[in-house]
PDB file of C-alpha atoms in Angstrom:
ATOM      1  CA  MET A  24     117.583 -46.156  56.812  1.00  0.00           C
ATOM      2  CA  ARG A  25     114.586 -43.852  56.967  1.00  0.00           C
ATOM      3  CA  THR A  26     112.679 -43.717  53.683  1.00  0.00           C
ATOM      4  CA  MET A  27     111.903 -40.271  52.318  1.00  0.00           C
ATOM      5  CA  LYS A  28     108.206 -39.421  51.721  1.00  0.00           C
ATOM      6  CA  ASP A  29     107.406 -38.951  48.073  1.00  0.00           C
ATOM      7  CA  PRO A  30     106.706 -35.211  47.601  1.00  0.00           C
ATOM      8  CA  ALA A  31     104.594 -35.877  44.536  1.00  0.00           C
ATOM      9  CA  PRO A  32     100.804 -35.572  45.119  1.00  0.00           C
ATOM     10  CA  SER A  33      98.624 -38.619  45.068  1.00  0.00           C
ATOM     11  CA  ARG A  34      96.532 -39.412  42.024  1.00  0.00           C
ATOM     12  CA  LEU A  35      93.354 -38.157  43.766  1.00  0.00           C
ATOM     13  CA  GLU A  36      95.019 -34.910  44.868  1.00  0.00           C
ATOM     14  CA  TYR A  37      96.350 -34.383  41.351  1.00  0.00           C
ATOM     15  CA  ARG A  38      92.911 -34.843  39.809  1.00  0.00           C
ATOM     16  CA  MET A  39      91.249 -32.512  42.308  1.00  0.00           C
ATOM     17  CA  LYS A  40      93.823 -29.763  41.646  1.00  0.00           C
ATOM     18  CA  ARG A  41      93.376 -30.168  37.903  1.00  0.00           C
ATOM     19  CA  LEU A  42      89.608 -29.973  38.345  1.00  0.00           C
ATOM     20  CA  MET A  43      89.760 -26.788  40.429  1.00  0.00           C
ATOM     21  CA  LEU A  44      92.037 -25.134  37.860  1.00  0.00           C
ATOM     22  CA  ARG A  45      89.528 -25.517  35.056  1.00  0.00           C
ATOM     23  CA  PRO A  46      87.931 -22.220  33.828  1.00  0.00           C
ATOM     24  CA  SER A  47      84.453 -23.656  34.367  1.00  0.00           C
ATOM     25  CA  MET A  48      85.203 -24.017  38.094  1.00  0.00           C
ATOM     26  CA  ARG A  49      86.032 -20.354  38.603  1.00  0.00           C
ATOM     27  CA  PRO A  50      82.446 -19.339  39.494  1.00  0.00           C
ATOM     28  CA  PHE A  51      82.314 -22.185  41.997  1.00  0.00           C
ATOM     29  CA  ARG A  52      85.584 -21.075  43.633  1.00  0.00           C
ATOM     30  CA  ARG A  53      84.434 -17.466  43.709  1.00  0.00           C
ATOM     31  CA  TYR A  54      80.798 -17.920  44.808  1.00  0.00           C
ATOM     32  CA  GLY A  55      80.008 -21.545  45.559  1.00  0.00           C
ATOM     33  CA  MET A  56      82.691 -22.242  48.128  1.00  0.00           C
ATOM     34  CA  PRO A  57      81.973 -19.112  50.228  1.00  0.00           C
ATOM     35  CA  VAL A  58      78.252 -19.894  50.172  1.00  0.00           C
ATOM     36  CA  ILE A  59      78.857 -23.454  51.307  1.00  0.00           C
ATOM     37  CA  ALA A  60      81.109 -22.200  54.074  1.00  0.00           C
ATOM     38  CA  LEU A  61      78.535 -19.667  55.266  1.00  0.00           C
ATOM     39  CA  ALA A  62      75.749 -22.245  55.100  1.00  0.00           C
ATOM     40  CA  THR A  63      77.829 -24.632  57.166  1.00  0.00           C
ATOM     41  CA  LEU A  64      78.514 -21.975  59.791  1.00  0.00           C
ATOM     42  CA  ALA A  65      74.829 -20.982  59.854  1.00  0.00           C
ATOM     43  CA  GLY A  66      73.831 -24.616  60.313  1.00  0.00           C
ATOM     44  CA  LEU A  67      76.229 -25.079  63.185  1.00  0.00           C
ATOM     45  CA  TRP A  68      74.975 -21.861  64.773  1.00  0.00           C
ATOM     46  CA  ALA A  69      71.329 -22.934  64.377  1.00  0.00           C
ATOM     47  CA  LEU A  70      71.963 -26.214  66.200  1.00  0.00           C
ATOM     48  CA  ASP A  71      71.663 -24.269  69.438  1.00  0.00           C
ATOM     49  CA  GLU A  72      67.932 -24.182  70.341  1.00  0.00           C
ATOM     50  CA  GLY A  73      68.255 -21.005  72.377  1.00  0.00           C
ATOM     51  CA  ARG A  74      69.831 -19.169  69.483  1.00  0.00           C
ATOM     52  CA  ARG A  75      67.058 -20.345  67.138  1.00  0.00           C
ATOM     53  CA  GLU A  76      64.291 -19.131  69.447  1.00  0.00           C
ATOM     54  CA  SER A  77      66.041 -15.820  69.932  1.00  0.00           C
ATOM     55  CA  ALA A  78      66.417 -15.338  66.176  1.00  0.00           C
ATOM     56  CA  LEU A  79      62.771 -16.226  65.514  1.00  0.00           C
ATOM     57  CA  ALA A  80      61.596 -13.828  68.223  1.00  0.00           C
ATOM     58  CA  PHE A  81      63.737 -11.073  66.707  1.00  0.00           C
ATOM     59  CA  VAL A  82      62.293 -11.678  63.231  1.00  0.00           C
ATOM     60  CA  ALA A  83      58.722 -11.672  64.574  1.00  0.00           C
ATOM     61  CA  GLU A  84      59.305  -8.439  66.473  1.00  0.00           C
ATOM     62  CA  LEU A  85      60.867  -6.853  63.393  1.00  0.00           C
ATOM     63  CA  ARG A  86      57.890  -7.881  61.253  1.00  0.00           C
ATOM     64  CA  ASN A  87      55.447  -6.403  63.758  1.00  0.00           C
ATOM     65  CA  GLU A  88      57.342  -3.144  63.896  1.00  0.00           C
ATOM     66  CA  ILE A  89      57.422  -2.880  60.097  1.00  0.00           C
ATOM     67  CA  GLY A  90      53.790  -3.947  59.688  1.00  0.00           C
ATOM     68  CA  GLU A  91      52.558  -1.357  62.183  1.00  0.00           C
ATOM     69  CA  ARG A  92      54.325   1.555  60.544  1.00  0.00           C
ATOM     70  CA  PRO A  93      51.773   3.924  58.932  1.00  0.00           C
ATOM     71  CA  GLU A  94      53.360   3.754  55.477  1.00  0.00           C
ATOM     72  CA  PHE A  95      52.932  -0.044  55.350  1.00  0.00           C
ATOM     73  CA  ILE A  96      49.404  -0.385  56.778  1.00  0.00           C
ATOM     74  CA  VAL A  97      46.811  -1.671  54.247  1.00  0.00           C
ATOM     75  CA  ARG A  98      43.836   0.683  54.372  1.00  0.00           C
ATOM     76  CA  MET A  99      41.668  -0.227  51.366  1.00  0.00           C
ATOM     77  CA  MET A 100      40.891  -2.827  48.711  1.00  0.00           C
ATOM     78  CA  ILE A 101      40.314  -2.364  44.984  1.00  0.00           C
ATOM     79  CA  VAL A 102      38.679  -5.095  42.874  1.00  0.00           C
ATOM     80  CA  GLU A 103      39.680  -5.069  39.209  1.00  0.00           C
ATOM     81  CA  GLY A 104      38.051  -6.884  36.301  1.00  0.00           C
ATOM     82  CA  ALA A 105      34.743  -7.595  38.048  1.00  0.00           C
ATOM     83  CA  SER A 106      31.200  -6.318  37.634  1.00  0.00           C
ATOM     84  CA  PRO A 107      29.729  -4.321  40.542  1.00  0.00           C
ATOM     85  CA  GLU A 108      27.727  -7.357  41.650  1.00  0.00           C
ATOM     86  CA  LEU A 109      30.749  -9.647  41.644  1.00  0.00           C
ATOM     87  CA  ALA A 110      32.933  -7.029  43.349  1.00  0.00           C
ATOM     88  CA  ALA A 111      30.379  -6.823  46.152  1.00  0.00           C
ATOM     89  CA  SER A 112      30.400 -10.625  46.492  1.00  0.00           C
ATOM     90  CA  ILE A 113      34.209 -10.640  46.663  1.00  0.00           C
ATOM     91  CA  ARG A 114      34.265  -8.023  49.423  1.00  0.00           C
ATOM     92  CA  GLU A 115      31.668  -9.978  51.364  1.00  0.00           C
ATOM     93  CA  SER A 116      33.582 -13.238  50.897  1.00  0.00           C
ATOM     94  CA  LEU A 117      36.917 -11.822  52.100  1.00  0.00           C
ATOM     95  CA  SER A 118      35.466  -9.828  55.038  1.00  0.00           C
ATOM     96  CA  ILE A 119      38.698  -7.904  55.655  1.00  0.00           C
ATOM     97  CA  GLU A 120      38.578  -5.248  58.351  1.00  0.00           C
ATOM     98  CA  PHE A 121      40.777  -2.291  57.443  1.00  0.00           C
ATOM     99  CA  PRO A 122      43.264  -0.979  58.425  1.00  0.00           C
ATOM    100  CA  VAL A 123      45.301  -4.165  58.677  1.00  0.00           C
ATOM    101  CA  SER A 124      48.973  -5.113  58.736  1.00  0.00           C
ATOM    102  CA  PRO A 125      50.212  -6.589  55.432  1.00  0.00           C
ATOM    103  CA  PHE A 126      51.752  -9.483  57.383  1.00  0.00           C
ATOM    104  CA  SER A 127      48.274 -10.431  58.627  1.00  0.00           C
ATOM    105  CA  LEU A 128      47.025 -10.974  55.087  1.00  0.00           C
ATOM    106  CA  ARG A 129      47.472 -14.533  53.872  1.00  0.00           C
ATOM    107  CA  LEU A 130      47.205 -13.810  50.179  1.00  0.00           C
ATOM    108  CA  ASP A 131      47.096 -17.442  49.039  1.00  0.00           C
ATOM    109  CA  GLU A 132      44.165 -18.215  51.316  1.00  0.00           C
ATOM    110  CA  LEU A 133      42.367 -15.045  50.232  1.00  0.00           C
ATOM    111  CA  ARG A 134      42.911 -15.927  46.566  1.00  0.00           C
ATOM    112  CA  GLU A 135      41.393 -19.374  47.125  1.00  0.00           C
ATOM    113  CA  LYS A 136      38.319 -17.750  48.663  1.00  0.00           C
ATOM    114  CA  VAL A 137      37.895 -15.493  45.653  1.00  0.00           C
ATOM    115  CA  GLU A 138      38.363 -18.320  43.161  1.00  0.00           C
ATOM    116  CA  ALA A 139      35.779 -20.384  45.054  1.00  0.00           C
ATOM    117  CA  LEU A 140      33.110 -17.990  43.739  1.00  0.00           C
ATOM    118  CA  ASP A 141      31.354 -19.446  40.685  1.00  0.00           C
ATOM    119  CA  ALA A 142      31.691 -16.253  38.657  1.00  0.00           C
ATOM    120  CA  VAL A 143      35.490 -16.103  39.065  1.00  0.00           C
ATOM    121  CA  ALA A 144      37.737 -18.027  36.663  1.00  0.00           C
ATOM    122  CA  ARG A 145      41.072 -16.825  38.094  1.00  0.00           C
ATOM    123  CA  ALA A 146      42.218 -14.311  40.682  1.00  0.00           C
ATOM    124  CA  SER A 147      45.424 -12.699  41.905  1.00  0.00           C
ATOM    125  CA  LEU A 148      46.029 -10.565  44.999  1.00  0.00           C
ATOM    126  CA  GLN A 149      48.808  -8.079  45.576  1.00  0.00           C
ATOM    127  CA  VAL A 150      49.553  -5.400  48.175  1.00  0.00           C
ATOM    128  CA  ARG A 151      50.746  -2.257  46.459  1.00  0.00           C
ATOM    129  CA  SER A 152      52.109   1.041  47.664  1.00  0.00           C
ATOM    130  CA  ARG A 153      49.984   3.490  49.651  1.00  0.00           C
ATOM    131  CA  GLY A 154      48.295   0.648  51.507  1.00  0.00           C
ATOM    132  CA  VAL A 155      46.121  -0.740  48.705  1.00  0.00           C
ATOM    133  CA  LEU A 156      45.161  -4.399  48.337  1.00  0.00           C
ATOM    134  CA  ILE A 157      44.503  -5.142  44.654  1.00  0.00           C
ATOM    135  CA  VAL A 158      42.228  -8.067  43.807  1.00  0.00           C
ATOM    136  CA  ALA A 159      42.406  -8.721  40.045  1.00  0.00           C
ATOM    137  CA  VAL A 160      39.926 -11.278  38.682  1.00  0.00           C
ATOM    138  CA  ASP A 161      38.953 -12.853  35.381  1.00  0.00           C
ATOM    139  CA  GLU A 162      35.174 -12.931  35.524  1.00  0.00           C
ATOM    140  CA  ARG A 163      33.267 -15.710  33.798  1.00  0.00           C
ATOM    141  CA  VAL A 164      30.947 -14.321  31.121  1.00  0.00           C
ATOM    142  CA  PRO A 165      27.525 -16.011  30.907  1.00  0.00           C
ATOM    143  CA  VAL A 166      26.600 -17.129  27.382  1.00  0.00           C
ATOM    144  CA  ALA A 167      23.542 -19.322  27.978  1.00  0.00           C
ATOM    145  CA  VAL A 168      20.714 -20.061  30.400  1.00  0.00           C
ATOM    146  CA  TRP A 169      20.387 -23.701  31.425  1.00  0.00           C
ATOM    147  CA  ARG A 170      17.041 -24.973  32.686  1.00  0.00           C
ATOM    148  CA  SER A 171      17.880 -27.882  34.985  1.00  0.00           C
ATOM    149  CA  ASP A 172      16.477 -29.595  38.060  1.00  0.00           C
ATOM    150  CA  GLY A 173      18.312 -26.977  40.120  1.00  0.00           C
ATOM    151  CA  GLY A 174      16.489 -24.108  38.427  1.00  0.00           C
ATOM    152  CA  LEU A 175      17.799 -21.616  35.891  1.00  0.00           C
ATOM    153  CA  GLN A 176      21.581 -21.440  35.792  1.00  0.00           C
ATOM    154  CA  LEU A 177      23.830 -19.071  33.871  1.00  0.00           C
ATOM    155  CA  LEU A 178      26.663 -20.911  32.112  1.00  0.00           C
ATOM    156  CA  ASP A 179      29.877 -19.649  30.553  1.00  0.00           C
ATOM    157  CA  LYS A 180      31.279 -20.820  27.200  1.00  0.00           C
ATOM    158  CA  THR A 181      32.776 -23.938  28.800  1.00  0.00           C
ATOM    159  CA  GLY A 182      29.501 -24.918  30.479  1.00  0.00           C
ATOM    160  CA  TYR A 183      30.704 -23.846  33.925  1.00  0.00           C
ATOM    161  CA  ARG A 184      28.046 -22.471  36.255  1.00  0.00           C
ATOM    162  CA  VAL A 185      28.258 -18.705  36.741  1.00  0.00           C
ATOM    163  CA  ALA A 186      25.158 -17.833  38.751  1.00  0.00           C
ATOM    164  CA  THR A 187      21.469 -18.548  39.296  1.00  0.00           C
ATOM    165  CA  VAL A 188      18.734 -16.390  37.790  1.00  0.00           C
ATOM    166  CA  PRO A 189      15.186 -16.143  39.146  1.00  0.00           C
ATOM    167  CA  SER A 190      13.423 -16.260  35.769  1.00  0.00           C
ATOM    168  CA  ARG A 191      14.018 -16.553  32.049  1.00  0.00           C
ATOM    169  CA  VAL A 192      12.827 -12.979  31.574  1.00  0.00           C
ATOM    170  CA  SER A 193      15.894 -11.621  33.368  1.00  0.00           C
ATOM    171  CA  ARG A 194      18.231 -12.901  30.601  1.00  0.00           C
ATOM    172  CA  ARG A 195      16.276 -12.893  27.371  1.00  0.00           C
ATOM    173  CA  ASP A 196      19.477 -11.919  25.588  1.00  0.00           C
ATOM    174  CA  LEU A 197      20.952 -15.396  26.077  1.00  0.00           C
ATOM    175  CA  PRO A 198      19.902 -18.681  24.446  1.00  0.00           C
ATOM    176  CA  LEU A 199      18.004 -21.183  26.572  1.00  0.00           C
ATOM    177  CA  VAL A 200      19.177 -24.791  26.802  1.00  0.00           C
ATOM    178  CA  ALA A 201      17.536 -27.638  28.674  1.00  0.00           C
ATOM    179  CA  GLY A 202      17.971 -31.307  29.317  1.00  0.00           C
ATOM    180  CA  LEU A 203      20.493 -33.538  31.037  1.00  0.00           C
ATOM    181  CA  GLY A 204      24.002 -32.954  29.705  1.00  0.00           C
ATOM    182  CA  ALA A 205      23.194 -29.650  28.029  1.00  0.00           C
ATOM    183  CA  ASP A 206      25.841 -27.907  30.124  1.00  0.00           C
ATOM    184  CA  ALA A 207      28.530 -30.217  28.728  1.00  0.00           C
ATOM    185  CA  ALA A 208      27.559 -29.357  25.122  1.00  0.00           C
ATOM    186  CA  ILE A 209      27.429 -25.567  25.368  1.00  0.00           C
ATOM    187  CA  PRO A 210      30.035 -24.978  22.592  1.00  0.00           C
ATOM    188  CA  GLU A 211      27.828 -26.823  20.082  1.00  0.00           C
ATOM    189  CA  ALA A 212      24.702 -25.065  21.359  1.00  0.00           C
ATOM    190  CA  LEU A 213      26.366 -21.698  20.692  1.00  0.00           C
ATOM    191  CA  LEU A 214      27.132 -22.768  17.111  1.00  0.00           C
ATOM    192  CA  LEU A 215      23.486 -23.756  16.626  1.00  0.00           C
ATOM    193  CA  TYR A 216      22.384 -20.443  18.105  1.00  0.00           C
ATOM    194  CA  ASP A 217      24.517 -18.617  15.544  1.00  0.00           C
ATOM    195  CA  VAL A 218      23.000 -20.647  12.686  1.00  0.00           C
ATOM    196  CA  ALA A 219      19.500 -19.846  13.991  1.00  0.00           C
ATOM    197  CA  ARG A 220      19.978 -16.126  13.358  1.00  0.00           C
ATOM    198  CA  PRO A 221      17.303 -15.957  10.554  1.00  0.00           C
ATOM    199  CA  VAL A 222      14.660 -17.507  12.859  1.00  0.00           C
ATOM    200  CA  ARG A 223      15.957 -16.213  16.167  1.00  0.00           C
ATOM    201  CA  ASP A 224      12.776 -14.214  16.826  1.00  0.00           C
ATOM    202  CA  ARG A 225      10.889 -17.533  16.824  1.00  0.00           C
ATOM    203  CA  LEU A 226      13.497 -19.509  18.764  1.00  0.00           C
ATOM    204  CA  ARG A 227      12.433 -20.868  22.146  1.00  0.00           C
ATOM    205  CA  GLY A 228      15.487 -22.938  23.006  1.00  0.00           C
ATOM    206  CA  PHE A 229      17.570 -26.066  22.554  1.00  0.00           C
ATOM    207  CA  ILE A 230      16.759 -29.359  24.308  1.00  0.00           C
ATOM    208  CA  ARG A 231      19.491 -31.957  24.879  1.00  0.00           C
ATOM    209  CA  VAL A 232      18.034 -35.405  24.195  1.00  0.00           C
ATOM    210  CA  GLY A 233      19.656 -38.470  25.741  1.00  0.00           C
ATOM    211  CA  GLU A 234      22.859 -36.493  26.369  1.00  0.00           C
ATOM    212  CA  ARG A 235      23.764 -37.064  22.706  1.00  0.00           C
ATOM    213  CA  ARG A 236      21.781 -34.802  20.361  1.00  0.00           C
ATOM    214  CA  TRP A 237      19.683 -31.599  20.153  1.00  0.00           C
ATOM    215  CA  ASP A 238      16.077 -30.645  19.451  1.00  0.00           C
ATOM    216  CA  VAL A 239      15.560 -27.037  18.325  1.00  0.00           C
ATOM    217  CA  VAL A 240      12.263 -25.686  19.629  1.00  0.00           C
ATOM    218  CA  LEU A 241      10.477 -22.821  17.832  1.00  0.00           C
ATOM    219  CA  ASP A 242       7.214 -21.101  18.591  1.00  0.00           C
ATOM    220  CA  ARG A 243       3.900 -22.402  17.205  1.00  0.00           C
ATOM    221  CA  GLY A 244       4.873 -25.845  18.511  1.00  0.00           C
ATOM    222  CA  GLN A 245       7.536 -26.564  15.899  1.00  0.00           C
ATOM    223  CA  THR A 246      10.489 -28.842  16.662  1.00  0.00           C
ATOM    224  CA  ILE A 247      13.585 -29.538  14.577  1.00  0.00           C
ATOM    225  CA  ARG A 248      15.239 -32.837  15.474  1.00  0.00           C
ATOM    226  CA  LEU A 249      18.961 -32.878  14.763  1.00  0.00           C
ATOM    227  CA  PRO A 250      21.312 -35.874  14.428  1.00  0.00           C
ATOM    228  CA  GLU A 251      23.938 -36.929  16.954  1.00  0.00           C
ATOM    229  CA  THR A 252      26.778 -35.954  14.615  1.00  0.00           C
ATOM    230  CA  GLN A 253      27.096 -32.964  12.274  1.00  0.00           C
ATOM    231  CA  ALA A 254      24.155 -31.272  13.974  1.00  0.00           C
ATOM    232  CA  VAL A 255      25.297 -27.813  12.861  1.00  0.00           C
ATOM    233  CA  THR A 256      25.473 -28.912   9.221  1.00  0.00           C
ATOM    234  CA  ALA A 257      21.978 -30.434   9.392  1.00  0.00           C
ATOM    235  CA  PHE A 258      20.559 -27.307  11.010  1.00  0.00           C
ATOM    236  CA  LYS A 259      22.120 -25.153   8.272  1.00  0.00           C
ATOM    237  CA  ARG A 260      20.250 -27.255   5.671  1.00  0.00           C
ATOM    238  CA  VAL A 261      16.966 -26.665   7.492  1.00  0.00           C
ATOM    239  CA  ILE A 262      17.575 -22.905   7.589  1.00  0.00           C
ATOM    240  CA  GLU A 263      18.528 -22.901   3.886  1.00  0.00           C
ATOM    241  CA  LEU A 264      15.269 -24.703   3.045  1.00  0.00           C
ATOM    242  CA  ASP A 265      13.340 -22.193   5.104  1.00  0.00           C
ATOM    243  CA  VAL A 266      14.995 -19.226   3.372  1.00  0.00           C
ATOM    244  CA  ALA A 267      14.447 -20.722  -0.087  1.00  0.00           C
ATOM    245  CA  GLN A 268      11.001 -22.340   0.355  1.00  0.00           C
ATOM    246  CA  ASP A 269       9.557 -20.931   3.627  1.00  0.00           C
ATOM    247  CA  LEU A 270       9.702 -24.420   5.114  1.00  0.00           C
ATOM    248  CA  LEU A 271       9.164 -23.318   8.686  1.00  0.00           C
ATOM    249  CA  GLU A 272       6.284 -21.018   7.742  1.00  0.00           C
ATOM    250  CA  ARG A 273       4.179 -23.977   6.751  1.00  0.00           C
ATOM    251  CA  ASP A 274       1.908 -26.004   9.031  1.00  0.00           C
ATOM    252  CA  ILE A 275       4.630 -28.455  10.045  1.00  0.00           C
ATOM    253  CA  SER A 276       5.033 -29.617  13.650  1.00  0.00           C
ATOM    254  CA  VAL A 277       8.280 -31.607  13.323  1.00  0.00           C
ATOM    255  CA  VAL A 278      11.238 -31.399  10.967  1.00  0.00           C
ATOM    256  CA  ASP A 279      13.128 -34.628  11.602  1.00  0.00           C
ATOM    257  CA  PHE A 280      16.701 -34.416  10.311  1.00  0.00           C
ATOM    258  CA  ARG A 281      18.142 -37.213  12.453  1.00  0.00           C
ATOM    259  CA  ASN A 282      18.769 -39.015   9.181  1.00  0.00           C
ATOM    260  CA  SER A 283      20.018 -36.246   6.900  1.00  0.00           C
ATOM    261  CA  GLN A 284      19.659 -38.546   3.856  1.00  0.00           C
ATOM    262  CA  ARG A 285      15.955 -39.084   4.543  1.00  0.00           C
ATOM    263  CA  PRO A 286      14.494 -36.109   6.422  1.00  0.00           C
ATOM    264  CA  VAL A 287      10.902 -36.489   7.611  1.00  0.00           C
ATOM    265  CA  LEU A 288       8.254 -33.795   7.981  1.00  0.00           C
ATOM    266  CA  ARG A 289       5.308 -34.176  10.340  1.00  0.00           C
ATOM    267  CA  LEU A 290       2.283 -32.058   9.464  1.00  0.00           C
ATOM    268  CA  GLY A 291       0.419 -29.960  11.975  1.00  0.00           C
ATOM    269  CA  GLN A 292      -3.136 -30.624  13.026  1.00  0.00           C
ATOM    270  CA  THR A 293      -4.595 -28.020  10.651  1.00  0.00           C
ATOM    271  CA  ALA A 294      -2.770 -29.496   7.670  1.00  0.00           C
ATOM    272  CA  ILE A 295      -3.837 -33.009   8.669  1.00  0.00           C
ATOM    273  CA  GLY A 296      -7.448 -31.846   8.939  1.00  0.00           C
ATOM    274  CA  THR A 297      -7.294 -30.265   5.512  1.00  0.00           C
ATOM    275  CA  LEU A 298      -5.962 -33.494   3.993  1.00  0.00           C
ATOM    276  CA  ASN A 299      -8.679 -35.525   5.713  1.00  0.00           C
ATOM    277  CA  ASP A 300     -11.395 -33.141   4.518  1.00  0.00           C
ATOM    278  CA  GLY A 301     -10.059 -33.448   0.996  1.00  0.00           C
TER     279      GLY A 301
END
């Protein structure tokens, strides 16, 4: 006798049908399965090399036709967020000849060129309507002048180099720092500069000593030596003594606060001569 085939589904078929009937699978049945089917057909179609080359040629021709239409041509560039000097440097760096097709502009490469400029922290490029290329930048703001072996450098608040200046006179509005490692300690130097407000008219600059501490240099040959730690607190004590007792108006060449528990004063030559004469 011929055995009849069991009409009941197999265990695997039963589980698959139960799975597909779940409410959570409805989006997959509605969108996922058609997408997979289309992707499979597209993959099979793309296996033919001739078809691929024909499709690529069509896309390239279409891009050229769109890019050459007058309404899509890029005719000018606007630089936002930059000073006139930096904007001029950006235009020179990019060297774009207008008009130009938008498909000829490699925006990522152009952005990297802009961000390679020392004065630029970040940049973004975008082609907008009416054929305008917008270059938006975050410009680094100089906060100090650093005297180094490479000359006078403008630094931002993080110690990053912004530009070179020919002389100190050109940026008298900014504090002067010097010494190896001064660029890495700009945040602390700015705090000291704020504390120095009462004697700022006498301030000559801050010298980084041994890449670990600061000397504050005033006119008349006065130097304030600060400790490696809590330098701002020590400098505040010196300023308080000056306000209360005119400490820095006296004939003192060095105020040594490296040991805040035992500060040392070094007299100037005139004061030493007076003591010797006495």
